[in-house]
mmCIF file of C-alpha atoms and ligand atoms in Angstrom:
data_model
loop_
_atom_site.group_PDB
_atom_site.id
_atom_site.type_symbol
_atom_site.label_atom_id
_atom_site.label_comp_id
_atom_site.label_asym_id
_atom_site.label_seq_id
_atom_site.Cartn_x
_atom_site.Cartn_y
_atom_site.Cartn_z
ATOM 1 C CA MET C 4 168.205 39.481 140.958
ATOM 2 C CA ALA C 5 165.622 42.171 141.800
ATOM 3 C CA VAL C 6 165.953 45.024 143.792
ATOM 4 C CA GLY C 7 164.766 44.476 147.480
ATOM 5 C CA VAL C 8 162.773 46.729 150.216
ATOM 6 C CA PHE C 9 163.118 47.717 153.551
ATOM 7 C CA ASP C 10 160.522 48.531 156.412
ATOM 8 C CA SER C 11 159.561 47.911 159.699
ATOM 9 C CA GLY C 12 156.400 47.299 158.897
ATOM 10 C CA ILE C 13 153.695 46.963 156.446
ATOM 11 C CA GLY C 14 154.079 51.111 155.415
ATOM 12 C CA GLY C 15 156.723 50.372 153.264
ATOM 13 C CA LEU C 16 153.759 48.565 151.043
ATOM 14 C CA THR C 17 152.884 51.947 150.239
ATOM 15 C CA VAL C 18 156.260 52.477 148.869
ATOM 16 C CA LEU C 19 155.909 49.468 146.738
ATOM 17 C CA ASP C 20 152.481 49.523 145.006
ATOM 18 C CA ALA C 21 154.128 53.072 143.381
ATOM 19 C CA LEU C 22 157.109 51.151 142.635
ATOM 20 C CA GLN C 23 155.363 48.485 140.785
ATOM 21 C CA LYS C 24 152.881 50.949 139.199
ATOM 22 C CA ARG C 25 155.785 52.736 137.951
ATOM 23 C CA LEU C 26 158.248 50.241 137.290
ATOM 24 C CA PRO C 27 156.173 46.842 136.242
ATOM 25 C CA ASP C 28 158.850 45.268 134.534
ATOM 26 C CA VAL C 29 161.134 45.269 137.526
ATOM 27 C CA ALA C 30 160.657 42.269 140.610
ATOM 28 C CA PHE C 31 160.905 43.794 143.720
ATOM 29 C CA VAL C 32 161.852 42.182 147.331
ATOM 30 C CA TYR C 33 160.113 42.860 149.545
ATOM 31 C CA PHE C 34 161.321 42.502 153.839
ATOM 32 C CA GLY C 35 158.720 43.275 156.658
ATOM 33 C CA ASP C 36 160.801 43.897 159.888
ATOM 34 C CA ASN C 37 157.149 43.174 161.344
ATOM 35 C CA ALA C 38 158.696 41.465 164.735
ATOM 36 C CA HIS C 39 160.215 44.740 165.900
ATOM 37 C CA SER C 40 158.425 47.537 164.591
ATOM 38 C CA PRO C 41 157.449 49.669 165.491
ATOM 39 C CA TYR C 42 161.110 51.644 165.289
ATOM 40 C CA GLY C 43 159.632 54.786 166.312
ATOM 41 C CA VAL C 44 160.745 54.680 169.373
ATOM 42 C CA ARG C 45 163.864 52.579 168.973
ATOM 43 C CA THR C 46 167.359 54.329 169.815
ATOM 44 C CA HIS C 47 169.398 54.787 167.003
ATOM 45 C CA ASP C 48 171.560 51.967 166.946
ATOM 46 C CA ASP C 49 169.379 49.651 167.860
ATOM 47 C CA ILE C 50 166.902 51.012 164.019
ATOM 48 C CA PHE C 51 170.753 50.789 162.419
ATOM 49 C CA ASN C 52 171.782 47.325 163.620
ATOM 50 C CA LEU C 53 168.136 46.105 162.930
ATOM 51 C CA THR C 54 167.913 47.752 159.625
ATOM 52 C CA THR C 55 171.365 46.433 158.240
ATOM 53 C CA ALA C 56 170.115 43.001 159.476
ATOM 54 C CA ALA C 57 167.810 43.099 157.588
ATOM 55 C CA VAL C 58 169.411 44.626 154.172
ATOM 56 C CA GLU C 59 171.852 41.877 154.407
ATOM 57 C CA ARG C 60 169.464 39.306 153.773
ATOM 58 C CA LEU C 61 167.861 41.211 151.165
ATOM 59 C CA TRP C 62 171.639 41.003 149.525
ATOM 60 C CA ALA C 63 170.786 37.785 150.897
ATOM 61 C CA GLU C 64 168.108 37.543 148.128
ATOM 62 C CA GLY C 65 170.606 39.059 145.368
ATOM 63 C CA CYS C 66 169.408 42.595 145.674
ATOM 64 C CA ASP C 67 172.497 45.125 145.175
ATOM 65 C CA LEU C 68 169.976 48.283 145.592
ATOM 66 C CA VAL C 69 167.689 48.581 148.964
ATOM 67 C CA ILE C 70 165.434 50.850 149.355
ATOM 68 C CA LEU C 71 164.860 52.052 152.954
ATOM 69 C CA ALA C 72 161.122 52.712 152.176
ATOM 70 C CA CYS C 73 160.725 53.694 156.014
ATOM 71 C CA ASN C 74 161.820 57.059 156.818
ATOM 72 C CA THR C 75 162.176 55.648 160.754
ATOM 73 C CA ALA C 76 165.223 54.159 158.821
ATOM 74 C CA SER C 77 166.275 56.798 156.391
ATOM 75 C CA ALA C 78 166.394 59.159 159.466
ATOM 76 C CA ALA C 79 168.439 57.210 161.836
ATOM 77 C CA ALA C 80 170.939 54.775 160.067
ATOM 78 C CA LEU C 81 171.307 55.405 156.805
ATOM 79 C CA LYS C 82 173.722 58.583 156.595
ATOM 80 C CA ARG C 83 175.816 55.428 159.170
ATOM 81 C CA MET C 84 174.641 52.985 156.802
ATOM 82 C CA GLN C 85 176.307 54.838 153.612
ATOM 83 C CA GLU C 86 179.548 56.525 155.318
ATOM 84 C CA THR C 87 180.845 53.010 157.347
ATOM 85 C CA TRP C 88 179.461 49.846 156.227
ATOM 86 C CA VAL C 89 177.721 49.891 152.406
ATOM 87 C CA PRO C 90 179.924 47.689 150.089
ATOM 88 C CA PRO C 91 180.894 49.885 146.934
ATOM 89 C CA ASN C 92 179.166 47.208 144.974
ATOM 90 C CA LYS C 93 176.156 47.775 146.791
ATOM 91 C CA ARG C 94 173.710 50.241 147.026
ATOM 92 C CA VAL C 95 171.062 51.471 149.982
ATOM 93 C CA LEU C 96 168.804 53.726 149.108
ATOM 94 C CA GLY C 97 165.716 55.986 151.142
ATOM 95 C CA VAL C 98 162.977 58.064 151.066
ATOM 96 C CA PHE C 99 163.264 61.506 153.214
ATOM 97 C CA VAL C 100 165.919 63.112 149.174
ATOM 98 C CA PRO C 101 162.989 62.494 146.610
ATOM 99 C CA LEU C 102 160.547 64.795 148.781
ATOM 100 C CA ILE C 103 162.784 67.487 149.788
ATOM 101 C CA GLU C 104 163.639 67.750 146.180
ATOM 102 C CA ALA C 105 159.550 68.177 145.082
ATOM 103 C CA LEU C 106 159.358 70.745 147.964
ATOM 104 C CA THR C 107 161.944 72.526 147.074
ATOM 105 C CA GLU C 108 161.189 72.047 143.343
ATOM 106 C CA ARG C 109 164.665 70.706 142.426
ATOM 107 C CA GLN C 110 166.173 68.356 140.306
ATOM 108 C CA TRP C 111 167.751 64.875 141.148
ATOM 109 C CA GLY C 112 171.449 66.234 141.530
ATOM 110 C CA ASP C 113 171.419 69.791 141.127
ATOM 111 C CA ASN C 114 173.585 70.820 143.839
ATOM 112 C CA SER C 115 172.965 74.297 143.597
ATOM 113 C CA PRO C 116 173.684 76.487 146.561
ATOM 114 C CA PRO C 117 170.573 76.385 149.368
ATOM 115 C CA ARG C 118 167.819 79.077 147.646
ATOM 116 C CA GLU C 119 164.612 80.812 148.904
ATOM 117 C CA VAL C 120 161.559 78.218 147.771
ATOM 118 C CA ALA C 121 157.999 79.013 147.160
ATOM 119 C CA VAL C 122 156.712 77.033 150.574
ATOM 120 C CA LYS C 123 157.590 79.049 154.018
ATOM 121 C CA HIS C 124 155.810 77.167 156.514
ATOM 122 C CA VAL C 125 156.495 72.745 156.555
ATOM 123 C CA ALA C 126 154.195 71.034 158.560
ATOM 124 C CA LEU C 127 156.559 67.467 159.183
ATOM 125 C CA PHE C 128 154.396 64.355 160.591
ATOM 126 C CA ALA C 129 156.819 61.732 162.202
ATOM 127 C CA THR C 130 157.769 59.036 164.439
ATOM 128 C CA PRO C 131 159.325 60.562 167.871
ATOM 129 C CA ALA C 132 162.262 58.646 166.109
ATOM 130 C CA THR C 133 162.632 60.468 162.713
ATOM 131 C CA VAL C 134 161.564 63.618 165.082
ATOM 132 C CA ALA C 135 164.723 63.859 167.001
ATOM 133 C CA SER C 136 166.754 62.868 164.241
ATOM 134 C CA ARG C 137 166.369 66.331 162.655
ATOM 135 C CA ALA C 138 167.443 64.029 159.246
ATOM 136 C CA PHE C 139 164.576 66.188 157.959
ATOM 137 C CA GLN C 140 165.308 70.308 158.454
ATOM 138 C CA ARG C 141 169.484 69.016 157.897
ATOM 139 C CA GLU C 142 168.396 67.476 154.192
ATOM 140 C CA LEU C 143 166.130 70.959 153.671
ATOM 141 C CA ALA C 144 168.548 73.391 154.698
ATOM 142 C CA TYR C 145 171.335 71.944 152.159
ATOM 143 C CA ARG C 146 168.907 72.893 149.927
ATOM 144 C CA ALA C 147 166.773 75.735 150.645
ATOM 145 C CA ILE C 148 166.559 79.132 153.266
ATOM 146 C CA GLY C 149 163.757 80.343 155.043
ATOM 147 C CA VAL C 150 161.811 77.626 155.739
ATOM 148 C CA ASP C 151 160.145 77.295 159.085
ATOM 149 C CA VAL C 152 159.357 73.685 159.799
ATOM 150 C CA GLU C 153 157.368 72.590 163.159
ATOM 151 C CA ALA C 154 158.259 69.224 163.054
ATOM 152 C CA GLN C 155 154.928 66.657 165.363
ATOM 153 C CA PRO C 156 156.027 63.041 166.547
ATOM 154 C CA CYS C 157 153.179 60.988 165.889
ATOM 155 C CA ALA C 158 153.198 58.444 168.704
ATOM 156 C CA GLY C 159 150.948 55.735 168.604
ATOM 157 C CA VAL C 160 149.951 55.944 165.030
ATOM 158 C CA VAL C 161 152.426 52.938 163.530
ATOM 159 C CA ASP C 162 150.711 51.057 166.301
ATOM 160 C CA ALA C 163 147.738 51.443 165.008
ATOM 161 C CA ILE C 164 147.964 50.670 161.607
ATOM 162 C CA GLU C 165 150.160 47.705 162.381
ATOM 163 C CA GLN C 166 147.223 46.507 164.932
ATOM 164 C CA GLY C 167 144.521 47.608 161.941
ATOM 165 C CA ASP C 168 142.841 49.893 164.439
ATOM 166 C CA GLU C 169 141.771 52.241 161.913
ATOM 167 C CA ILE C 170 139.345 54.283 164.114
ATOM 168 C CA LEU C 171 142.209 54.912 166.841
ATOM 169 C CA ALA C 172 144.878 55.630 163.601
ATOM 170 C CA GLU C 173 142.316 58.259 162.851
ATOM 171 C CA ALA C 174 141.431 59.406 166.231
ATOM 172 C CA LEU C 175 145.443 59.824 166.644
ATOM 173 C CA VAL C 176 145.784 60.910 163.803
ATOM 174 C CA ARG C 177 143.784 64.224 164.306
ATOM 175 C CA SER C 178 145.066 64.310 168.002
ATOM 176 C CA HIS C 179 148.378 65.073 167.225
ATOM 177 C CA VAL C 180 147.039 67.532 163.599
ATOM 178 C CA GLU C 181 145.573 69.965 166.295
ATOM 179 C CA SER C 182 148.836 69.812 168.491
ATOM 180 C CA LEU C 183 150.921 70.576 165.982
ATOM 181 C CA LYS C 184 148.523 73.846 164.215
ATOM 182 C CA ARG C 185 148.365 74.523 168.588
ATOM 183 C CA ARG C 186 152.197 76.112 166.760
ATOM 184 C CA MET C 187 151.503 76.114 164.147
ATOM 185 C CA PRO C 188 148.196 77.453 162.760
ATOM 186 C CA HIS C 189 148.895 77.700 159.201
ATOM 187 C CA PRO C 190 151.308 75.551 157.506
ATOM 188 C CA GLU C 191 150.855 76.002 153.754
ATOM 189 C CA ALA C 192 152.422 72.093 153.280
ATOM 190 C CA ALA C 193 152.210 68.737 155.243
ATOM 191 C CA VAL C 194 154.892 66.280 154.619
ATOM 192 C CA LEU C 195 153.976 62.962 155.392
ATOM 193 C CA GLY C 196 157.020 61.679 156.597
ATOM 194 C CA CYS C 197 156.119 58.018 157.392
ATOM 195 C CA THR C 198 155.482 55.533 154.941
ATOM 196 C CA HIS C 199 152.405 54.650 156.680
ATOM 197 C CA TYR C 200 150.408 57.665 156.745
ATOM 198 C CA PRO C 201 149.815 57.815 153.458
ATOM 199 C CA LEU C 202 147.299 54.773 154.707
ATOM 200 C CA MET C 203 145.381 57.577 156.703
ATOM 201 C CA ALA C 204 146.354 60.487 154.131
ATOM 202 C CA LYS C 205 142.434 61.269 154.059
ATOM 203 C CA ALA C 206 142.268 61.204 158.056
ATOM 204 C CA PHE C 207 145.662 64.202 157.773
ATOM 205 C CA GLN C 208 143.698 65.841 154.693
ATOM 206 C CA ASP C 209 140.594 66.293 156.374
ATOM 207 C CA ALA C 210 141.918 67.450 159.858
ATOM 208 C CA LEU C 211 144.226 70.125 157.981
ATOM 209 C CA GLY C 212 141.939 71.524 155.431
ATOM 210 C CA PRO C 213 141.986 71.636 151.841
ATOM 211 C CA GLN C 214 143.909 75.064 152.188
ATOM 212 C CA VAL C 215 147.374 72.276 152.773
ATOM 213 C CA LYS C 216 148.845 70.923 150.167
ATOM 214 C CA VAL C 217 149.644 67.001 151.873
ATOM 215 C CA TYR C 218 153.054 65.255 150.919
ATOM 216 C CA SER C 219 153.539 61.937 150.590
ATOM 217 C CA GLN C 220 156.612 59.910 149.108
ATOM 218 C CA ALA C 221 155.488 56.409 147.344
ATOM 219 C CA ASN C 222 155.025 58.724 144.046
ATOM 220 C CA LEU C 223 158.450 60.417 144.194
ATOM 221 C CA VAL C 224 160.349 57.424 145.652
ATOM 222 C CA ALA C 225 158.632 55.945 142.422
ATOM 223 C CA GLU C 226 159.279 58.379 140.506
ATOM 224 C CA SER C 227 163.288 58.791 141.552
ATOM 225 C CA LEU C 228 163.568 55.426 141.397
ATOM 226 C CA ALA C 229 162.878 55.128 137.325
ATOM 227 C CA ASP C 230 165.168 57.604 136.901
ATOM 228 C CA TYR C 231 167.882 56.013 139.341
ATOM 229 C CA LEU C 232 168.092 52.877 136.906
ATOM 230 C CA LYS C 233 167.818 54.911 133.992
ATOM 231 C CA ARG C 234 171.367 55.817 135.277
ATOM 232 C CA ARG C 235 172.474 53.068 137.165
ATOM 233 C CA PRO C 236 170.286 50.172 134.587
ATOM 234 C CA GLU C 237 173.112 47.269 136.448
ATOM 235 C CA PHE C 238 170.827 47.652 139.764
ATOM 236 C CA VAL C 239 167.643 46.746 137.497
ATOM 237 C CA GLY C 240 167.993 43.252 138.061
ATOM 238 C CA SER C 241 166.861 40.163 136.324
ATOM 239 C CA GLY C 242 164.830 38.466 138.720
ATOM 240 C CA ILE C 243 160.851 37.851 137.478
ATOM 241 C CA GLU C 244 159.550 37.316 140.569
ATOM 242 C CA SER C 245 158.357 39.622 143.696
ATOM 243 C CA LYS C 246 158.338 37.867 147.172
ATOM 244 C CA PHE C 247 157.188 39.576 150.488
ATOM 245 C CA LEU C 248 159.374 38.440 153.891
ATOM 246 C CA THR C 249 158.717 39.056 156.838
ATOM 247 C CA THR C 250 160.213 38.671 160.733
ATOM 248 C CA GLY C 251 156.585 38.385 161.535
ATOM 249 C CA ASP C 252 153.819 36.231 161.999
ATOM 250 C CA ALA C 253 153.082 35.237 158.003
ATOM 251 C CA THR C 254 150.248 34.606 157.799
ATOM 252 C CA TYR C 255 149.518 37.595 159.976
ATOM 253 C CA VAL C 256 150.887 40.034 158.005
ATOM 254 C CA SER C 257 149.888 38.944 154.510
ATOM 255 C CA SER C 258 145.954 39.507 155.458
ATOM 256 C CA LYS C 259 146.442 42.299 157.372
ATOM 257 C CA SER C 260 148.306 43.462 153.504
ATOM 258 C CA THR C 261 145.901 42.551 151.739
ATOM 259 C CA GLN C 262 144.057 44.151 153.338
ATOM 260 C CA PHE C 263 145.414 47.562 152.800
ATOM 261 C CA LEU C 264 146.519 47.460 149.587
ATOM 262 C CA ARG C 265 143.269 45.740 148.319
ATOM 263 C CA ARG C 266 145.289 42.494 146.428
ATOM 264 C CA ARG C 267 146.405 39.499 147.374
ATOM 265 C CA ILE C 268 149.461 39.779 149.552
ATOM 266 C CA SER C 269 151.530 36.405 150.508
ATOM 267 C CA PHE C 270 154.181 37.340 152.742
ATOM 268 C CA GLU C 271 156.693 33.887 153.828
ATOM 269 C CA ALA C 272 159.027 33.939 157.013
ATOM 270 C CA ALA C 273 162.536 35.730 156.720
HETATM 271 N N1 DGL A 17 157.052 52.961 158.216
HETATM 272 C C1 DGL A 17 158.267 53.371 158.917
HETATM 273 C C2 DGL A 17 158.766 55.040 159.257
HETATM 274 O O1 DGL A 17 158.642 55.441 157.204
HETATM 275 C C3 DGL A 17 158.636 53.072 160.147
HETATM 276 C C4 DGL A 17 157.829 53.247 161.248
HETATM 277 C C5 DGL A 17 158.122 52.553 162.580
HETATM 278 O O2 DGL A 17 158.501 51.450 162.633
HETATM 279 O O3 DGL A 17 157.442 53.381 163.726
HETATM 280 O O4 DGL A 17 158.867 56.429 159.619
#
């Protein structure tokens, strides 16, 4: 048994890296659905079907708890999965809530009514499917009032990252930030609402300027999982071996991932 970590591709490795640093004694099985990436341009049904197939594969690895380290799957499929599909002895958790709790200065489980928070103008950068789902605004509205969110669908960025084309990814980031700033000239906070984007965090920060606080999810998700496992230790599992599975070409995905995380990562066929 181990904890499962799912993403459409290699972006979720930013979350996995933080999880492994925060919880060094926990074994993680990572599943990248590289053969079907990017998810951000797919329909919600398609994302639901691909995500549930991947989660079933992680359950078969003994991972009773799976983290969707993918905003697109968290936004487009998680609610439906939790309401209609996940059996009582399994857990599937997403990456949105820890981020929104940080933004709204809330502790886990604080279900008090929405209230005014310090930040008023938030820029959200995410995939087209995540933006279309409005899941971020929905989760935020449960917790905060008076926050203006301007969302920018960042077409092309995930593809460029998956293909290892950093120059194209940076140029796309600059143009998406410019286009958001035309609609919201002075955001106070920016949310990198896609787990691929921390790989481009510097490009986002440079284009936004130093006065904008950029939130990315990896450390927030790691803190939140550590807290969850403290309350529900039965989901830690007793596995000691971490493993990387991909639906794509294992050699290619391993080499791209090694380049991104700057440590050796070896994927095997899912
Ligand atoms: N990294 C994922 C996310 O957080 C998915 C991107 C995609 O496949 O389009 O949204």
